[in-house]
Coordinates of C-alpha atoms in Angstrom, one line a residue:
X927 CA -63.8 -83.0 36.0
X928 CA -65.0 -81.2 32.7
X929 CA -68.1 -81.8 31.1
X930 CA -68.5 -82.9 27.4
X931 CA -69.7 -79.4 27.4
X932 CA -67.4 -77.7 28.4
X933 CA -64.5 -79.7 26.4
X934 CA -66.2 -78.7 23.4
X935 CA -66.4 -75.0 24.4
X936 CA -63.2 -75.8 24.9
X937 CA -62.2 -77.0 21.6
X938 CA -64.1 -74.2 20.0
X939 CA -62.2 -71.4 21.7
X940 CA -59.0 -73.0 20.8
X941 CA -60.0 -72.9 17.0
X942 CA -61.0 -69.0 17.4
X943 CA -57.9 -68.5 19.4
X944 CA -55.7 -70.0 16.4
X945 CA -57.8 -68.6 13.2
X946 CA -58.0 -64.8 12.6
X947 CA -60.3 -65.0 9.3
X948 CA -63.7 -66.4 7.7
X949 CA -65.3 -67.3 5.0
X950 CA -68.6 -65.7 5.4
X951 CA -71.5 -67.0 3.1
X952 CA -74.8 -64.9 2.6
X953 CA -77.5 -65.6 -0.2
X954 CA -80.7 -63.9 -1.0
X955 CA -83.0 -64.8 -3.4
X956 CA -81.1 -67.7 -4.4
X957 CA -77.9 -65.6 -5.4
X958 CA -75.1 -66.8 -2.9
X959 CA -71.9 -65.5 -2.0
X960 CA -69.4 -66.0 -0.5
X961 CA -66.1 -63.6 1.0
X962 CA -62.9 -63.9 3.5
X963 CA -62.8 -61.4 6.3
X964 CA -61.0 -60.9 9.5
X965 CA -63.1 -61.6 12.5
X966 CA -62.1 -60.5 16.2
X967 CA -64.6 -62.1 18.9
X968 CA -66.5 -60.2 21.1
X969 CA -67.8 -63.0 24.1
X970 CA -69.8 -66.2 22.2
X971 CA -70.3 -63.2 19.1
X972 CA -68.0 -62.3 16.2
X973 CA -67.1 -59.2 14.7
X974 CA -65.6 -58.3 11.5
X975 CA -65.3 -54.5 9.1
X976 CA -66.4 -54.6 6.0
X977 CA -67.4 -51.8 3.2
X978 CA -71.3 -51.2 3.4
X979 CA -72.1 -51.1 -0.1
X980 CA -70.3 -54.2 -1.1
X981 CA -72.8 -57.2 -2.2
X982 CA -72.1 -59.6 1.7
X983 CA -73.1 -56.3 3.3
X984 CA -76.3 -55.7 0.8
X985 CA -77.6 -59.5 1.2
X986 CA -76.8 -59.5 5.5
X987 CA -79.5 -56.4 5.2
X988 CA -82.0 -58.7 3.3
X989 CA -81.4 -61.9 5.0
X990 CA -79.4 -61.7 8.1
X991 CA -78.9 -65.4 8.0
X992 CA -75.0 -65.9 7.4
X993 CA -72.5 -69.4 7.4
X994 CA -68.9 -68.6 8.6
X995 CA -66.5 -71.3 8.1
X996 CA -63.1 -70.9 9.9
X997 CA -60.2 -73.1 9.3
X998 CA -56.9 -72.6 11.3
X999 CA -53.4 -72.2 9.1
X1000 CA -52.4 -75.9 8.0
X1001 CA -55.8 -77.9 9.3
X1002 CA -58.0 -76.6 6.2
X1003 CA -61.1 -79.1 6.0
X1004 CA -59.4 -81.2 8.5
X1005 CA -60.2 -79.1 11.9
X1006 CA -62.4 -76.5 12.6
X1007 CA -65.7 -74.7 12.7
X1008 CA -68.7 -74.2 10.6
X1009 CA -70.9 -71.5 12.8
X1010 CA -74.3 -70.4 11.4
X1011 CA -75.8 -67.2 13.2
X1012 CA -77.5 -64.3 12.1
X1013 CA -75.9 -61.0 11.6
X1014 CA -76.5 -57.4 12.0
X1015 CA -74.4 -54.2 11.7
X1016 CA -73.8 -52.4 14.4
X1017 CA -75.1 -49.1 15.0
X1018 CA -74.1 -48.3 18.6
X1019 CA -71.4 -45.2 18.7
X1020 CA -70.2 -47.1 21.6
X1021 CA -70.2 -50.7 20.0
X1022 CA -68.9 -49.5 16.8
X1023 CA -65.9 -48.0 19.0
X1024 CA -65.6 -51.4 20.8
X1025 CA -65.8 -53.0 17.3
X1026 CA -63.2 -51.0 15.6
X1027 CA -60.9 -51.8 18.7
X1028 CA -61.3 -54.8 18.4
X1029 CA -60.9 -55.2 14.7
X1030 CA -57.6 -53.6 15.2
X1031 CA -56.5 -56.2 18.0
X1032 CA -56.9 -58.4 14.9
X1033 CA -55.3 -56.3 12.1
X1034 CA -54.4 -53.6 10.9
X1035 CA -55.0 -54.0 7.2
X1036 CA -57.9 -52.0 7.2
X1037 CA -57.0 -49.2 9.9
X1038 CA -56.7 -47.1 6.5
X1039 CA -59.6 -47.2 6.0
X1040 CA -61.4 -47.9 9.2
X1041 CA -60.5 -43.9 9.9
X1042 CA -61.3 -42.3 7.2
X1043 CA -63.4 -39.4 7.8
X1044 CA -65.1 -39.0 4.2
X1045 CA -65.6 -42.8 4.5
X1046 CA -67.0 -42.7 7.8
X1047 CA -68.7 -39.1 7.0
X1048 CA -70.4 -40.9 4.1
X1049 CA -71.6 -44.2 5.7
X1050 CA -69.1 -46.4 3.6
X1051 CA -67.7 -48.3 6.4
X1052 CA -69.5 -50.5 8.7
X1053 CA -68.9 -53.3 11.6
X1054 CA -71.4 -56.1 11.8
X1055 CA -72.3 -58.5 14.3
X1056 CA -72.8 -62.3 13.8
X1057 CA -74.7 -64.1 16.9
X1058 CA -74.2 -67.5 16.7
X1059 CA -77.4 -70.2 16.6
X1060 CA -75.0 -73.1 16.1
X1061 CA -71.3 -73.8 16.1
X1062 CA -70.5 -77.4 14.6
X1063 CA -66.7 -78.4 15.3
X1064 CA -65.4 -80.7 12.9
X1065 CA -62.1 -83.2 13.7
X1066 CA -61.7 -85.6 11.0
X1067 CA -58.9 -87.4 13.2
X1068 CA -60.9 -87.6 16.4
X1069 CA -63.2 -90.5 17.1
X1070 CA -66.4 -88.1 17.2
X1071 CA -65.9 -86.0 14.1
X1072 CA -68.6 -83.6 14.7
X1073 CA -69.9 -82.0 17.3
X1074 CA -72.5 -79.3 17.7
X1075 CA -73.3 -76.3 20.1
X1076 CA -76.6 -75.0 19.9
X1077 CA -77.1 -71.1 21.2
X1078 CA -81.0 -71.0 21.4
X1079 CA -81.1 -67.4 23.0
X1080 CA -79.9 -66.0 19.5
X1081 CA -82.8 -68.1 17.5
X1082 CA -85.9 -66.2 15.8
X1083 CA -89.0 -67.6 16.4
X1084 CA -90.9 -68.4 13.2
X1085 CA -93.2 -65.9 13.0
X1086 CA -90.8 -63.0 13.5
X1087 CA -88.4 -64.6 10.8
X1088 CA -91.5 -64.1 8.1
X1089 CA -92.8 -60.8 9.2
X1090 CA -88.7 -59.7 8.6
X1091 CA -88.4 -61.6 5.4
X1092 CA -91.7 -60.3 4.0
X1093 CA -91.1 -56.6 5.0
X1094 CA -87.6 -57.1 3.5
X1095 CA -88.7 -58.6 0.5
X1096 CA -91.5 -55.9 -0.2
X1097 CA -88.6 -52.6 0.6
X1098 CA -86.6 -54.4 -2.1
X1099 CA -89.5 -54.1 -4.5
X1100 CA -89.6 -50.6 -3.6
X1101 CA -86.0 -49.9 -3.9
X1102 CA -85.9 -51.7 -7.3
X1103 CA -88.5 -49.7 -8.9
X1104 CA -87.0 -46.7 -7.3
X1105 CA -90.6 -46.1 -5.6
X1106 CA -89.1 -42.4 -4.1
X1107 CA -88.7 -40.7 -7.8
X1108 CA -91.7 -41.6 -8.8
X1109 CA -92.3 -37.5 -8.6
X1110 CA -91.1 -38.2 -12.7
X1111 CA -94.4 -39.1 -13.3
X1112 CA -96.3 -38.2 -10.7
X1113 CA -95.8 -34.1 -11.2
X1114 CA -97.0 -34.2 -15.2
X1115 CA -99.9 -36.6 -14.6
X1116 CA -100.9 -34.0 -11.6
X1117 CA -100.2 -31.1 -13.9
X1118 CA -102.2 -32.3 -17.2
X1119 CA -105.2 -33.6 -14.6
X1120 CA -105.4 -29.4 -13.0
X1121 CA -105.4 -28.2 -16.7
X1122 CA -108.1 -30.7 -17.6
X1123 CA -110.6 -29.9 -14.2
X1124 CA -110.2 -26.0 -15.4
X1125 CA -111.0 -26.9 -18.7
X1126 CA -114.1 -28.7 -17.5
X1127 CA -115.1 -26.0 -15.6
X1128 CA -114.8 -23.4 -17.7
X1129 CA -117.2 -25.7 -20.0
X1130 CA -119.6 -25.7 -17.5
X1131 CA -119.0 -29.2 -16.9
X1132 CA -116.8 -29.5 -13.5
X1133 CA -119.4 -31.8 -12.4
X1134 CA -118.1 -34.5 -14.8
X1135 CA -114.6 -34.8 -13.4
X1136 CA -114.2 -38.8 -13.3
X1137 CA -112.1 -39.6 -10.4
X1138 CA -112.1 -44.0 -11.6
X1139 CA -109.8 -42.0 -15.1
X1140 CA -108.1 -40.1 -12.8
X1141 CA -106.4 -42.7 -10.8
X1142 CA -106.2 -45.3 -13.3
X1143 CA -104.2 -42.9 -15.2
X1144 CA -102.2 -42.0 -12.6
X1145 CA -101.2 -45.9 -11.4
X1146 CA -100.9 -46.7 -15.6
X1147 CA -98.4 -43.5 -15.4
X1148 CA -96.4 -44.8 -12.5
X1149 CA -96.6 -48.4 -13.7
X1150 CA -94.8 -47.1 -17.0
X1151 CA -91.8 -45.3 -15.1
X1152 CA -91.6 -48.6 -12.9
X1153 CA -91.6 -50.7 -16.3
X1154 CA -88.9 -48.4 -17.8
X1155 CA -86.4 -48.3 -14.1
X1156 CA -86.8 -52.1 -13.7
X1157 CA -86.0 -52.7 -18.3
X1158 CA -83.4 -50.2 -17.8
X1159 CA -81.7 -51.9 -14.7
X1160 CA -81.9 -55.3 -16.5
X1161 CA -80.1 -54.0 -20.0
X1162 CA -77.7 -51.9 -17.9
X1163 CA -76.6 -55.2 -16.5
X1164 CA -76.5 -57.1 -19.7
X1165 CA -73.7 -54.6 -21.1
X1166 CA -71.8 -54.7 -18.2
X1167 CA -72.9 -51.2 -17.5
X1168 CA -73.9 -51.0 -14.1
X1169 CA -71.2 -53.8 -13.4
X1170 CA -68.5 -51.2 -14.3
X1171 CA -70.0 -48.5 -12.5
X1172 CA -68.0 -47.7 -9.1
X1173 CA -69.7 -44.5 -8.2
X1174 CA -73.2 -45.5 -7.8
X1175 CA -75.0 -43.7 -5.5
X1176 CA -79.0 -43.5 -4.9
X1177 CA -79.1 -41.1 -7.6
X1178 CA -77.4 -43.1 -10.5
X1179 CA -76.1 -46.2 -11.8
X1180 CA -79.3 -48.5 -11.1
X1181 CA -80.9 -49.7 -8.2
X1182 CA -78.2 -52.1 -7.9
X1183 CA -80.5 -55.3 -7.0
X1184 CA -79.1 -57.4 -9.5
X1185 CA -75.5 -56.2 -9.2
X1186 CA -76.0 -56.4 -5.1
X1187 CA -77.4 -60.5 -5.6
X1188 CA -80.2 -59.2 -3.6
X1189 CA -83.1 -60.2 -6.9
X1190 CA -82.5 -62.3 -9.6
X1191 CA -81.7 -60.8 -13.3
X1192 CA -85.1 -62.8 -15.0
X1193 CA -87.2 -61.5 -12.4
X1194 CA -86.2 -58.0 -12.7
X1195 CA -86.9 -58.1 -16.5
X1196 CA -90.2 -60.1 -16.1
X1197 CA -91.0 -57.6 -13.8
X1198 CA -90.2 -54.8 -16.1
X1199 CA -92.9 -56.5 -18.4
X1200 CA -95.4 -57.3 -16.3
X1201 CA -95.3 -53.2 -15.4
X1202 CA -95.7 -52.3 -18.9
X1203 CA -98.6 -55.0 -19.9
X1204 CA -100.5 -53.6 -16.9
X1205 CA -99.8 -49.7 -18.5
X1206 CA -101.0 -51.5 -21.5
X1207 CA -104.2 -53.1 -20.2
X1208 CA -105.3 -49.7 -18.4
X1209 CA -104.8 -47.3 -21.0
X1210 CA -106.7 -50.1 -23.8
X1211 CA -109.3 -50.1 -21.0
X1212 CA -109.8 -46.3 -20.9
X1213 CA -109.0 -46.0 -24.9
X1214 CA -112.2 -48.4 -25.4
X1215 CA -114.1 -46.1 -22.7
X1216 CA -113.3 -43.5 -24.7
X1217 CA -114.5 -44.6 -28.1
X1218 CA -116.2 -47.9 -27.8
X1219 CA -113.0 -50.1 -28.7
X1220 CA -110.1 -51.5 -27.5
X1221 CA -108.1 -50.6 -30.0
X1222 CA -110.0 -47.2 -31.7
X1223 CA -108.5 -44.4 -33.0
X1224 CA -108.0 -42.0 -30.5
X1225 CA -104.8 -39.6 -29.3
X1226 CA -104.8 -41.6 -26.5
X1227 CA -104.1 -45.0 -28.2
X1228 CA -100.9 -43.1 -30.1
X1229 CA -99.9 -41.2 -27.1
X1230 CA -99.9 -44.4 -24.9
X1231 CA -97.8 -46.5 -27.2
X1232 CA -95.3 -44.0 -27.5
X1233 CA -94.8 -43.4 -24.6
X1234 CA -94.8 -47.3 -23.9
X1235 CA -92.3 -47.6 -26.6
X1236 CA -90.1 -44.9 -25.4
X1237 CA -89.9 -46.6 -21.6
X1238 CA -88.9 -50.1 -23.1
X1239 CA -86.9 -48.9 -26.1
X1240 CA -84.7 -47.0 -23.6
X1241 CA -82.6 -49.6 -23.0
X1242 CA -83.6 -52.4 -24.5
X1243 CA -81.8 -54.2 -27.1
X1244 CA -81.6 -53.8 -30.5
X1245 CA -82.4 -50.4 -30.3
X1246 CA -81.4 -49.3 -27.2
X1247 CA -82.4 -45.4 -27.4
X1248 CA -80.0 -44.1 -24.5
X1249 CA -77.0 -46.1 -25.5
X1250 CA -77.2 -43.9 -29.1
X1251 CA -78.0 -40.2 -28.0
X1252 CA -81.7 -40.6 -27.9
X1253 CA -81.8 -41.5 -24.0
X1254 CA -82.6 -37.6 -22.9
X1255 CA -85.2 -37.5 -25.6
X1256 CA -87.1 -40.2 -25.0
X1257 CA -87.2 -39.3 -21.2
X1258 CA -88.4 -35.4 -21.9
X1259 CA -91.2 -36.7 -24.5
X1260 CA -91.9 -39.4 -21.9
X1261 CA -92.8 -37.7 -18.5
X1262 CA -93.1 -34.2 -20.2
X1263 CA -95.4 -33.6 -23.1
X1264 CA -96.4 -37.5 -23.8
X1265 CA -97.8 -37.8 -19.6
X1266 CA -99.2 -34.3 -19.7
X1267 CA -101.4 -34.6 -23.1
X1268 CA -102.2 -38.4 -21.8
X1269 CA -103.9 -37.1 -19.0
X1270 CA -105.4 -34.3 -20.0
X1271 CA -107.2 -36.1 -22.6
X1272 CA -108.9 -38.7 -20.6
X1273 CA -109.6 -36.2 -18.0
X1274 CA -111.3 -33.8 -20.6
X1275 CA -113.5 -36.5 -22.7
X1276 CA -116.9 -35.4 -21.6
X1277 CA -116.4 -31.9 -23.3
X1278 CA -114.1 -33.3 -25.9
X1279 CA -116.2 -36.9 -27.0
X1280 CA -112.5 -37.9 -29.2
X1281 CA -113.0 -35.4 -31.5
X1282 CA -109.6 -33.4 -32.2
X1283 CA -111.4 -29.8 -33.2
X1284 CA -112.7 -29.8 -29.4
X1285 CA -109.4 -31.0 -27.7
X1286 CA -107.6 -27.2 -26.4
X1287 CA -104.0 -29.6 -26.2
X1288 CA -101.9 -26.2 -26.6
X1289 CA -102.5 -25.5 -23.0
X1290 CA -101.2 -28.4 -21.4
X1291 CA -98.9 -29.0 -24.5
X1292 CA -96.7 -25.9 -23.7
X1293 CA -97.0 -26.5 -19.8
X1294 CA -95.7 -29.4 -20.2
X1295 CA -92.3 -28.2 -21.6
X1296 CA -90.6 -26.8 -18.4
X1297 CA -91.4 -30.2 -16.6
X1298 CA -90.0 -32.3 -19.8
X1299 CA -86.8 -30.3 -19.3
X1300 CA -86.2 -30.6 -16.0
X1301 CA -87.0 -34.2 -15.5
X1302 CA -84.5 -34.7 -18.4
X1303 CA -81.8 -32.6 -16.5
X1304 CA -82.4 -35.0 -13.4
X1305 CA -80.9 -38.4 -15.7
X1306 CA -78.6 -35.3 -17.4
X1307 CA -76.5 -34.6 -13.8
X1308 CA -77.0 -38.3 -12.6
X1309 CA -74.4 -39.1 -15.8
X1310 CA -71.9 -37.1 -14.7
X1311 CA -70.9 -40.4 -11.9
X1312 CA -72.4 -42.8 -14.9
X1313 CA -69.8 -40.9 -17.8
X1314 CA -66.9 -43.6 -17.1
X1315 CA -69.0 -46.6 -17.0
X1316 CA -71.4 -45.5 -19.6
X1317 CA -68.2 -44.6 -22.3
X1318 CA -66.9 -47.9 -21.6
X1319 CA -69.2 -50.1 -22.9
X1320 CA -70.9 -47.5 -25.7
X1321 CA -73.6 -45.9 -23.8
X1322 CA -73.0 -42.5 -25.6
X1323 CA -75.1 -40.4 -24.0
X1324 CA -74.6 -36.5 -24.5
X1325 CA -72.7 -36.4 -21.1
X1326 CA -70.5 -39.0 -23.1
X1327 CA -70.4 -37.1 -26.2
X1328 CA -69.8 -33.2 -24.6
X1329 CA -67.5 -34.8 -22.5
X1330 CA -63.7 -34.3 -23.3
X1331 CA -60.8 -36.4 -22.6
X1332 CA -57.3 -35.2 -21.1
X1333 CA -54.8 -36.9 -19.9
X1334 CA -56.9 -40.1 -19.4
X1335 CA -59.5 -37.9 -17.7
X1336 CA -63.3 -37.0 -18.6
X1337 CA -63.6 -33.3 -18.6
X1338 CA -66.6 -32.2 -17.6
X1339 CA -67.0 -28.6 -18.7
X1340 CA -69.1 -28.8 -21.9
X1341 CA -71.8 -31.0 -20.7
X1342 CA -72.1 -29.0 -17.4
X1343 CA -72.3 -25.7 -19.4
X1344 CA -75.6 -27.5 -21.1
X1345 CA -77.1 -28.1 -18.0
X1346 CA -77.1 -24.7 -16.6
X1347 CA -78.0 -23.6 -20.1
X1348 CA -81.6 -26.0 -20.1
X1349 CA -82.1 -25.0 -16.7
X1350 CA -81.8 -21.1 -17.8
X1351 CA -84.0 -21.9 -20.4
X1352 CA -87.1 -23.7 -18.7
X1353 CA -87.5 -20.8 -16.3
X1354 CA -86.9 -18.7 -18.9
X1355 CA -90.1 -20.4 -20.9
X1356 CA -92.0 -20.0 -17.4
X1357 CA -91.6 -16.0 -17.9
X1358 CA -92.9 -16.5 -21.3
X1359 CA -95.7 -18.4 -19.8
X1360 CA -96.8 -16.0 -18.0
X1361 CA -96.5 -13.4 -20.4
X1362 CA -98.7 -15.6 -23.0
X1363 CA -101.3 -15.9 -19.8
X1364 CA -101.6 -12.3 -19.9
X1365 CA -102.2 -12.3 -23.7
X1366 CA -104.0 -15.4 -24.3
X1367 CA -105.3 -16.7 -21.4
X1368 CA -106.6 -19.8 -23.1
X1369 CA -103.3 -21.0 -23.3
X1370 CA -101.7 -19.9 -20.1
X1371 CA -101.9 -18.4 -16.9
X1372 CA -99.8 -15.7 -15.3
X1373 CA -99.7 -17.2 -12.0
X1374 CA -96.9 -19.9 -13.5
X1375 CA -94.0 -16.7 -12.0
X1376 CA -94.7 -18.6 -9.0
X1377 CA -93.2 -21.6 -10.7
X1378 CA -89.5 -19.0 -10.9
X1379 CA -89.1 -19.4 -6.9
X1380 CA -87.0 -22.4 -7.2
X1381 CA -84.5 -20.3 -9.2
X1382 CA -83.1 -19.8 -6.2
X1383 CA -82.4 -23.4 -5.8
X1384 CA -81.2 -23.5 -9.1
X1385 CA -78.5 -20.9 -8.3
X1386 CA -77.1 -22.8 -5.5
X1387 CA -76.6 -26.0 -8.0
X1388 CA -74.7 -23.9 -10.5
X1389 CA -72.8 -22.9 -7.7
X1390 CA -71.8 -26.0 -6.1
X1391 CA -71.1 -27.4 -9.7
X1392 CA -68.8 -24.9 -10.5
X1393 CA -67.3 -25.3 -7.2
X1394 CA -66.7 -29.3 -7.9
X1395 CA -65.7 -28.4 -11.7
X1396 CA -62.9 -26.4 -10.3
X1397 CA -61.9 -29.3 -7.8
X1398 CA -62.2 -31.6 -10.2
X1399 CA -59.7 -30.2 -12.9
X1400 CA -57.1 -29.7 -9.9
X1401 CA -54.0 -31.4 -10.8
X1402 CA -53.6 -32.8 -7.4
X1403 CA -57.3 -33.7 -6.6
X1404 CA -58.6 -37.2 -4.9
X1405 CA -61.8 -38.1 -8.2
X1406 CA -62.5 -41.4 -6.5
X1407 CA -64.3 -39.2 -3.8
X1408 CA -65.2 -36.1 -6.0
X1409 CA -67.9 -38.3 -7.7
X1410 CA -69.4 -38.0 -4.4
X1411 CA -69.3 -34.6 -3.7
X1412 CA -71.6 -33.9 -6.9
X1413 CA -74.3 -35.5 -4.9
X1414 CA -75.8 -32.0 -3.6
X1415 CA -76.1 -31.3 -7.1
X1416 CA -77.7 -34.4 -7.7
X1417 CA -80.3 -33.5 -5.3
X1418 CA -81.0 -30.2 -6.1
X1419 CA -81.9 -31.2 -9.9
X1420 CA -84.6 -33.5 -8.0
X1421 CA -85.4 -31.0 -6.0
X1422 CA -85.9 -28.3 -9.1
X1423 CA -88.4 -30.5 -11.1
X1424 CA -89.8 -31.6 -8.1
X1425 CA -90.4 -28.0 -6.6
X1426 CA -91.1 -26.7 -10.2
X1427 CA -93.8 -28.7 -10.8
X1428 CA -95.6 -28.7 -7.8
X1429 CA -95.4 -24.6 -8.3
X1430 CA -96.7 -24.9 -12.0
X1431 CA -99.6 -27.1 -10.9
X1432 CA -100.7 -24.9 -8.0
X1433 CA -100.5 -21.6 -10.8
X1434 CA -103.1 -23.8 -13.3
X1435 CA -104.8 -24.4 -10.5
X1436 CA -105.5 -21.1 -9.6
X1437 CA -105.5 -20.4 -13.3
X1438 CA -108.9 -22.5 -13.2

């Protein structure tokens, strides 16, 4: 005779057997959702396909808590399941084939898709895993309406459940200040603190350094790149921008935390102005170090708010600085000359005491110029993937604006023919460097030919752009996956100012 047990598994398996979709609920951070997918079962577990970048996929990472409701054809909210598990995707070659097969036992729909080698190639597919915790079967004509199956072997224990959500929680953080390219302002800060240590010791007055300036500056400097990602993530979203976007990649169109549901869009922003107050608070610290008040005159008091200004006014509405053609501006002043000139003029007080006839700002001033074009050609390629988005909702940015239109098509020729003329021109201005260090040594140093060996780099990214150019004004080519292949290019602009400025430091360094 069967158990009530057992009936129930019973019942349950005729529900799966019946039902070949879910609707599968996630939430993070108090943003829910909620999306129908085929499921195929693999033992107590379910499986289903999805796209890995689509916002269910984004939260499961986060919070891997899940609610699937199935509802065989003709029963809906009358008989069937409610199952809350946790989920995973799978990662397994093997289980992913066993997934896939499985998938496919269930429908074809997706097969398309499912074997797409760029798709696959480029991580955009994924098969996920949800392990039940409890299974309730509901029966509105039966005497017991609900009954519930418990699966304790798939249950986190508390403490493993918070040390996951808190590491989760924190890796958002990171990803939505975009923590890795904080290079931006890591390189100039660097490269104006070297010019500043050989200025003091050519003074006589090495001993002086002050390391507590040194890193305050630094963290003020990183604080006002984190201020500008997080305000310009927040603004993006309030025109729709990054909404529109459907090429997004790590490299452009936001960090996607807002558009993903993974943080919430008042957070982001209060965030982005909690960054900035802190810039605020460190620089009025070091400006009232510098000349006994908060708020005396000093460079450093109208370098600071410039640069402030520049990292809010970027986005932020009215003015909105990159939606009008002042976007690469802002972001050369910003984390070239503006970070460079900052630094070096905290860095060189005990020699300079605020007092402009004693401040040698040509030095760092003209170093700074290679790094403020690079960094600028970093947001320069990343709008290449933005252009569509960005033109829709009157983000003219030069991309935008050099960009010409045929046969419903952006044409990217003129913009691309910029880039590869500012990149031609910084390490151009490195030869002159060294040339002036030869000179006038005071103002430069002729180890910056150092600084040309990522030319080679640079000839590569020329290369590949012209390659995708080409592919990309083919009558007959696929552009919802050429976007994609400009990635390399992408990287290599990172790499360039990265590389470049690490180069340039190292030559004042041995300049000193």
């Amino acid at each position: 005779m069967n158990t009530s047990e057992e009936i129930l598994e019973q019942k349950i398996a005729a529900i799966l057997s019946e039902a070949d979709r879910m609707t599968l609920a996630t939430s993070v951070d108090g943003n829910s959702s909620a999306s129908s997918v085929f499921f195929a079962r693999d033992g107590e577990d379910l499986i289903f396909f999805t796209f890995n970048p689509t916002r269910k996929a984004e939260q499961i990472r986060v919070n891997p808590r899940v609610q699937a409701v199935i509802w065989p054809r003709g029963m809906e909210g009358i008989r069937g399941l409610q199952i809350e598990g946790l989920c995973f995707k799978i990662k397994d070659a093997q289980e992913i084939k066993k997934a896939h097969d499985l998938i496919l036992q269930t429908t074809t729909a997706f097969k398309e898709f499912m074997d797409d080698p760029f798709l696959i190639k480029n991580k955009v597919v994924g098969y996920y895993r949800i392990k039940p915790t409890l299974i309730k079967y509901v029966d509105f004509y039966a005497d017991e309406k609900f009954q519930f199956k418990e699966f304790p072997q798939n249950e986190w224990s508390a403490f493993k459940e918070a040390l996951h959500a808190a590491g989760k929680r924190a890796l958002l953080w990171i990803r939505a200040v975009r923590a890795p390219f904080f290079t931006a302002s890591i390189v100039p800060i660097l490269l104006g603190a070297v010019i500043a240590f050989g200025d003091l010791k050519h003074a006589g007055a090495a001993a002086l350094w002050n390391w507590k300036f040194f890193w305050l500056t630094l963290i003020g400097g990183i604080l006002a790149q984190a201020g500008t990602n997080l305000s310009n993530d927040y603004f993006d979203h309030t025109s729709r921008n990054d909404e529109y976007n459907k090429w997004f990649s790590p490299f452009n169109g936001g960090s996607r935390m807002i558009q993903a549901g993974l943080i919430r869009p008042y957070k982001i922003l209060l965030a982005a102005v909690l960054a900035f107050a802190t810039t605020l608070v460190i620089g009025f610290y070091l400006n009232a170090r510098i000349t006994g008040s908060v708020l005396g005159n000093s460079p450093l008091l109208w370098i600071g708010i410039l640069g402030v200004l520049l990292g809010m006014l970027y986005t932020w509405n009215p003015v909105r600085l990159g939606y009008h053609g002042l976007g690469e501006l802002s972001i050369a002043l910003g984390f070239g000359p503006i970070m460079v000139l900052g630094t070096h003029f905290v860095l060189t007080q005990p020699i300079v005491h605020n007092d402009l006839a004693n401040w040698h700002y040509m030095r760092p001033l003209l170093a700074s110029v290679p790094v403020a074009i690079l960094i600028m050609l970093v947001v320069w390629i990343n709008q290449f993937q933005d252009a569509p988005a960005d033109a829709r909702v009157g983000k003219n940015t030069w991309v935008v604006r050099l960009a010409k239109i045929q046969n419903n098509q952006i044409l990217y020729e003129g913009p691309f023919a910029y880039y590869v003329a500012f990149n031609v021109f910084s390490f151009a201005f490195i030869i002159f460097l060294a040339v002036l260090g030869v000179i006038r040594p005071e103002l430069s140093t002729p180890y910056v030919l150092i600084a040309l060996l990522p030319a080679a780099l640079l000839y590569k990214a020329v290369q590949w752009g012209r390659e995708w150019l080409k592919a990309w004004s083919a009558p007959d080519s696929d552009r919802s996956r050429l976007p994609y292949e400009l990635l390399k290019v992408n990287v290599s602009t990172i790499g360039l100012h990265f590389f470049t400025g690490i180069l340039l430091i190292f030559a004042f360094w041995l300049g000193s």
